[in-house]
Structures are given as structure tokens and as C-alpha cells.
CSV table of C-alpha atoms in Angstrom, one decimal:
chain,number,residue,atom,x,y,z
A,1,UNK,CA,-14.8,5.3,-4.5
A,2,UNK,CA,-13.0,4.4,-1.6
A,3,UNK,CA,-12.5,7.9,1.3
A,4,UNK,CA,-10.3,8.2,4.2
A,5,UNK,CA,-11.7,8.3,7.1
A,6,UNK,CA,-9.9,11.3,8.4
A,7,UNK,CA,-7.6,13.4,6.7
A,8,UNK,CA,-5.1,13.3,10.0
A,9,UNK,CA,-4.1,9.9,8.9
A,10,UNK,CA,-2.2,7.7,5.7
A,11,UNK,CA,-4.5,6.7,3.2
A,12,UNK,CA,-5.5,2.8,3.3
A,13,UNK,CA,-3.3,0.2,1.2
A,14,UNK,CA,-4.2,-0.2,-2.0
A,15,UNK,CA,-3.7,-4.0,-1.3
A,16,UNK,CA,-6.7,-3.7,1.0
A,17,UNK,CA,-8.3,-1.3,-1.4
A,18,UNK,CA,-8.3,-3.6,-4.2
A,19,UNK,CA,-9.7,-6.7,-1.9
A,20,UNK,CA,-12.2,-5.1,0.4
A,21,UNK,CA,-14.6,-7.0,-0.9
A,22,UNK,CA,-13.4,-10.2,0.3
A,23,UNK,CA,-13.3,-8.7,3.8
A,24,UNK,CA,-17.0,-6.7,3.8
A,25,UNK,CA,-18.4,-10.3,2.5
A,26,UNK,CA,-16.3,-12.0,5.2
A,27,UNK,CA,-18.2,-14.4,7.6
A,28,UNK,CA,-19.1,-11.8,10.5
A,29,UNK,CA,-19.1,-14.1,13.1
A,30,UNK,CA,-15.5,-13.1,14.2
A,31,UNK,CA,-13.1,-9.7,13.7
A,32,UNK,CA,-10.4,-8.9,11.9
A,33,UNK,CA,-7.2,-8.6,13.2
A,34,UNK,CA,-5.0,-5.0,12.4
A,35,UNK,CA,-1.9,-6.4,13.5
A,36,UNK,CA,1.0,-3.7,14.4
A,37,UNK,CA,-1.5,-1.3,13.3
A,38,UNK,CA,0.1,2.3,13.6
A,39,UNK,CA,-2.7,4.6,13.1
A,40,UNK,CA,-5.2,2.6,11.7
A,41,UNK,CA,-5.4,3.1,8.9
A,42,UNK,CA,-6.0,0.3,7.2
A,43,UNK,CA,-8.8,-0.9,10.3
A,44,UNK,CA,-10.2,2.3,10.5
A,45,UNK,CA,-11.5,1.4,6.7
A,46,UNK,CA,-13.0,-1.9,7.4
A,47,UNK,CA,-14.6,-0.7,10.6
A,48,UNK,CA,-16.3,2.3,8.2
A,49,UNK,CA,-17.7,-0.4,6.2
A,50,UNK,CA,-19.2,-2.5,9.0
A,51,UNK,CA,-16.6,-4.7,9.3
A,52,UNK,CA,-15.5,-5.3,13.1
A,53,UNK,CA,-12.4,-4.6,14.0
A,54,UNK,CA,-9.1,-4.7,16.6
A,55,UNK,CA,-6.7,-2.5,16.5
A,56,UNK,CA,-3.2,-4.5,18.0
A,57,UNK,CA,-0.6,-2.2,18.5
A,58,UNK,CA,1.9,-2.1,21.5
A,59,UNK,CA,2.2,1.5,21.5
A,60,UNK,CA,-0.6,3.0,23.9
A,61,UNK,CA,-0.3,6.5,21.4
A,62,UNK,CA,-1.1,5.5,18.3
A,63,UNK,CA,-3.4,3.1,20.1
A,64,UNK,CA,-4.6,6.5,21.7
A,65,UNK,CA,-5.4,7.9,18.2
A,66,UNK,CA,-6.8,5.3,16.4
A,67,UNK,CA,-9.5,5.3,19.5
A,68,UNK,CA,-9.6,8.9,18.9
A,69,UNK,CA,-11.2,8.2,15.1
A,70,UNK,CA,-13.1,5.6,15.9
A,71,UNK,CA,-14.7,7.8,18.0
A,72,UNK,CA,-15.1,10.9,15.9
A,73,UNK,CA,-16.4,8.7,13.2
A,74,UNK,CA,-18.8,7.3,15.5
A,75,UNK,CA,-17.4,3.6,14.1
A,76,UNK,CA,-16.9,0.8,16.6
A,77,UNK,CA,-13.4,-1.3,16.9
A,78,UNK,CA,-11.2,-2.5,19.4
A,79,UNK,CA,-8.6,-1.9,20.8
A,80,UNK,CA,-5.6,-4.0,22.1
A,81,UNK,CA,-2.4,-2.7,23.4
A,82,UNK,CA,-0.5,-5.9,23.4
A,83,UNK,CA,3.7,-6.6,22.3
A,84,UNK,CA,3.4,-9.2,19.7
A,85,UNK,CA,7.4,-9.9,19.8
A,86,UNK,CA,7.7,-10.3,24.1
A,87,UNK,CA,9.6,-13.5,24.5
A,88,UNK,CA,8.1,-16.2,26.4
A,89,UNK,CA,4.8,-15.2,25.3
A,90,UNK,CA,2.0,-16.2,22.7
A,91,UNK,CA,-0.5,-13.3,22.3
A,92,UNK,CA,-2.0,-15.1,19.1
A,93,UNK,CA,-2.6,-18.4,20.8
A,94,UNK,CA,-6.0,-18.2,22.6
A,95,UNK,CA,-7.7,-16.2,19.9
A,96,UNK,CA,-9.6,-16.6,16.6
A,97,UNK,CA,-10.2,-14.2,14.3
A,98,UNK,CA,-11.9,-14.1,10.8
A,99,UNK,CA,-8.8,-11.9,9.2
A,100,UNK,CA,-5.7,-10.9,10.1
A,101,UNK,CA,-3.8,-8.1,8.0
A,102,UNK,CA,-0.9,-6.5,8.2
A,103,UNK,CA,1.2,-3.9,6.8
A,104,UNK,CA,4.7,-2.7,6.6
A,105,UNK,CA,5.5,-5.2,9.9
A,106,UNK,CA,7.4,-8.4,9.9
A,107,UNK,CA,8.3,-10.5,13.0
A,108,UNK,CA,8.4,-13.8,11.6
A,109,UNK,CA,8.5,-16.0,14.6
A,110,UNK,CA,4.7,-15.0,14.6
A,111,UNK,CA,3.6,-16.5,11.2
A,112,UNK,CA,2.8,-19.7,12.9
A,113,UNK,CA,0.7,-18.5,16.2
A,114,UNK,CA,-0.8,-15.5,13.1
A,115,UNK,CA,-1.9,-18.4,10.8
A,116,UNK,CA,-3.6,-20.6,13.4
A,117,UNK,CA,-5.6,-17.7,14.6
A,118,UNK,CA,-7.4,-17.1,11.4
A,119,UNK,CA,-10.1,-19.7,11.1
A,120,UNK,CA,-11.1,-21.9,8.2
A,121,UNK,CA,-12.2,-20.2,5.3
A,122,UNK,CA,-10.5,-16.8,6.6
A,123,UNK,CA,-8.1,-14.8,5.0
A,124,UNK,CA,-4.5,-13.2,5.6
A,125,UNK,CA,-3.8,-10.1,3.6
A,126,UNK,CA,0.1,-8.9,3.9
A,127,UNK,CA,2.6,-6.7,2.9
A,128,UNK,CA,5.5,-5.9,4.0
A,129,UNK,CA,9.2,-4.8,2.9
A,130,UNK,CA,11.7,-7.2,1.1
A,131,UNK,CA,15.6,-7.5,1.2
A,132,UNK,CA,15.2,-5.5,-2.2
A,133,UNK,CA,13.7,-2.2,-0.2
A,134,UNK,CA,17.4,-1.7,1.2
A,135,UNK,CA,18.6,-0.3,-2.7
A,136,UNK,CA,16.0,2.4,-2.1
A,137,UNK,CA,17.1,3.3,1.4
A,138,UNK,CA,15.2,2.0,4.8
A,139,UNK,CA,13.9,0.0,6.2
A,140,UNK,CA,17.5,-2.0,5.6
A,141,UNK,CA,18.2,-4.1,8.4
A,142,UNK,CA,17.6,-7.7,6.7
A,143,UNK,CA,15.4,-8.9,9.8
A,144,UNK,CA,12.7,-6.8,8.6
A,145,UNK,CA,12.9,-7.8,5.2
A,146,UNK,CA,11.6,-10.8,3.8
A,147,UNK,CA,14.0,-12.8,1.3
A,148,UNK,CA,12.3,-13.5,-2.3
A,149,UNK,CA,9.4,-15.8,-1.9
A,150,UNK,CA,9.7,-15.9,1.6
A,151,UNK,CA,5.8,-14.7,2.1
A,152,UNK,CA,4.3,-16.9,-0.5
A,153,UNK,CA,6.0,-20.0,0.4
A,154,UNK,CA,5.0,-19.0,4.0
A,155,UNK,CA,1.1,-19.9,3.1
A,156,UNK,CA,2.0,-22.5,0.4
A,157,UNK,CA,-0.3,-24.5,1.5
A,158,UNK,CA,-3.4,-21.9,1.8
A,159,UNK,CA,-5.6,-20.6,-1.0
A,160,UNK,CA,-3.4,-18.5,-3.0
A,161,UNK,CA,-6.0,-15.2,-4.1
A,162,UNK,CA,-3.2,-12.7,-4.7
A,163,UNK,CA,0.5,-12.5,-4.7
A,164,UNK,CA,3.4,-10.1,-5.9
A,165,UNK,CA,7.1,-9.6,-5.0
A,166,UNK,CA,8.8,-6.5,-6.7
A,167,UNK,CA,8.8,-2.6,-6.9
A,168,UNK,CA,5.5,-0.7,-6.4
A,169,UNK,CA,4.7,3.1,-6.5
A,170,UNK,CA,3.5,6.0,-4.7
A,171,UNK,CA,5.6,6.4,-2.7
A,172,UNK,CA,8.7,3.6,-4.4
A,173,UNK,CA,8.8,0.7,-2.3
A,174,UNK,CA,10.1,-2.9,-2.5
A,175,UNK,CA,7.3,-5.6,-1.0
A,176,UNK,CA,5.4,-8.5,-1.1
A,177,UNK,CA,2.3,-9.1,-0.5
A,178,UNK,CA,-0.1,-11.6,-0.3
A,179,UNK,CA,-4.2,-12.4,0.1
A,180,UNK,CA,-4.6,-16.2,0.9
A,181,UNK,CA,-7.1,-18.0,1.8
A,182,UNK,CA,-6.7,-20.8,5.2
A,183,UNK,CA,-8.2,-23.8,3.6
A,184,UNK,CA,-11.0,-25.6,5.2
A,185,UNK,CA,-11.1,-28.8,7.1
């Protein structure tokens, strides 16, 4: 059974819940990426099983917090205050990482530089908000909402492990989401 870490923060995705395992048996030899990652939530459970971690966020609170965690749970991450939408710059392009996830975030001019930093064989695990989300209330403004099939046809050409468009529960949202695989050489 999957715990929070601390009770002071969101529970984990289910999306991450449900593929963990692909994550934990991940090749260790680089991190995963938390991209925009509020709290840390979802970080803060891959770092309690072993798996390293940075924590991007361009807010130096939440940044603030998630280091708070990570050091009451005596787990190791890192952490990088960095604006991934700054025009004129490329925060993605000298670094690799083994994952990249992200959650409830959508700047698509970074979904090239985001899938060129995973490596071979590593994964991207998404969701985020679609244009349907906006008959339930916010987020509404279409540039954070991704059209139908916009995600999946996004990493067409990567392994396809998991994909679903439509309403989920707890709390009612409209999403898609995606666990893909960047193919190998």
C-alpha cells in the first residue's frame, strides 16, 4: 500500500501510483525529473522509494517546502528553482534525465527540449487538464488545456505504455495522460 509521505501535502497521482514500478526498476544511473512540481508530491514518493529525484519548480516556497520534507523524512532529492517558460531560454537543453513527470502543468513550447532530455529507454509520465476541464469550471483558459489527442500524438512515435483522454474522479477532472516510453537507438 502506497503512504504519503506527510500528511501536510496532496496525496500522489494515481497515474504515478499505478506505474511506480516502472520508475523504482528504472535504470538509476540518472534522476527523474518533477517538473513544475508544487509541493512534491508526486517526487517526494519516488525519492521514499529510492528513487533519485529533482524537484523543478520556479517558485522558491513551494521549493522551500518540498526541501522541508525531504528533510523531515530524511530522503534525499534535489532541488531546482528554475522558470521553465522564460523566453530566450532552454532550461531542458543541457540535461539528461532518466524520467520526467509531470502533473497538472502544460507549456507546450517545452515538449520538444522535455522529450530530448529523457534518455533512451526512459519514460515520460503526464497528465494534465484538457479543453474538456473548462465544462467543470477551471482551469479554462484554452492554453492550458490540451485539445483531444493532443498528448498522445505528442509522443507518437515513443513506446506507447498508457494512455487515456476523458473524465476521471476524486476530485472530477477532465485529463490526459500518458506513460510512454522514448525508444532506443
Amino acid at each position: 500500500m502506497i503512504q504519503r509521505v506527510n500528511p501536510h501535502i496532496a496525496p500522489p497521482s494515481g497515474l504515478l501510483i499505478d506505474h511506480l514500478n516502472l520508475l523504482v526498476d528504472l535504470d538509476r544511473s540518472l534522476p527523474v525529473l518533477d517538473l513544475a512540481c508544487g509541493r512534491g508530491r508526486n517526487g517526494l514518493l519516488l525519492a521514499k522509494h529510492g528513487v533519485s529525484v529533482v524537484f523543478a519548480d520556479r517558485s522558491a516556497s513551494v521549493l522551500e517546502v518540498v526541501g522541508t520534507h525531504l528533510s523531515d523524512a530524511d530522503l534525499s532529492g534535489r532541488i531546482w528553482q528554475v522558470d521553465l517558460e522564460k523566453p530566450g531560454t532552454e532550461p531542458l537543453a543541457k540535461v539528461s534525465f532518466g524520467a520526467i513527470m509531470g502533473f497538472c502543468y502544460l507549456h507546450r513550447p517545452l515538449f520538444p527540449a522535455l522529450k530530448r532530455a529523457v534518455m533512451p529507454g526512459g519514460l515520460v509520465i503526464y497528465e494534465t487538464f484538457t479543453v474538456d476541464q473548462g465544462r467543470l469550471g477551471r482551469p479554462n483558459n484554452p492554453d492550458y488545456l490540451l485539445q483531444p489527442g493532443e498528448l498522445r500524438e505528442t509522443f507518437q512515435a515513443w513506446e506507447i505504455i498508457h494512455s487515456f483522454e476523458g473524465l476521471r474522479p476524486n476530485p472530477e477532472r477532465y485529463v490526459a495522460q500518458i506513460v510512454t516510453r522514448r525508444p532506443r537507438p
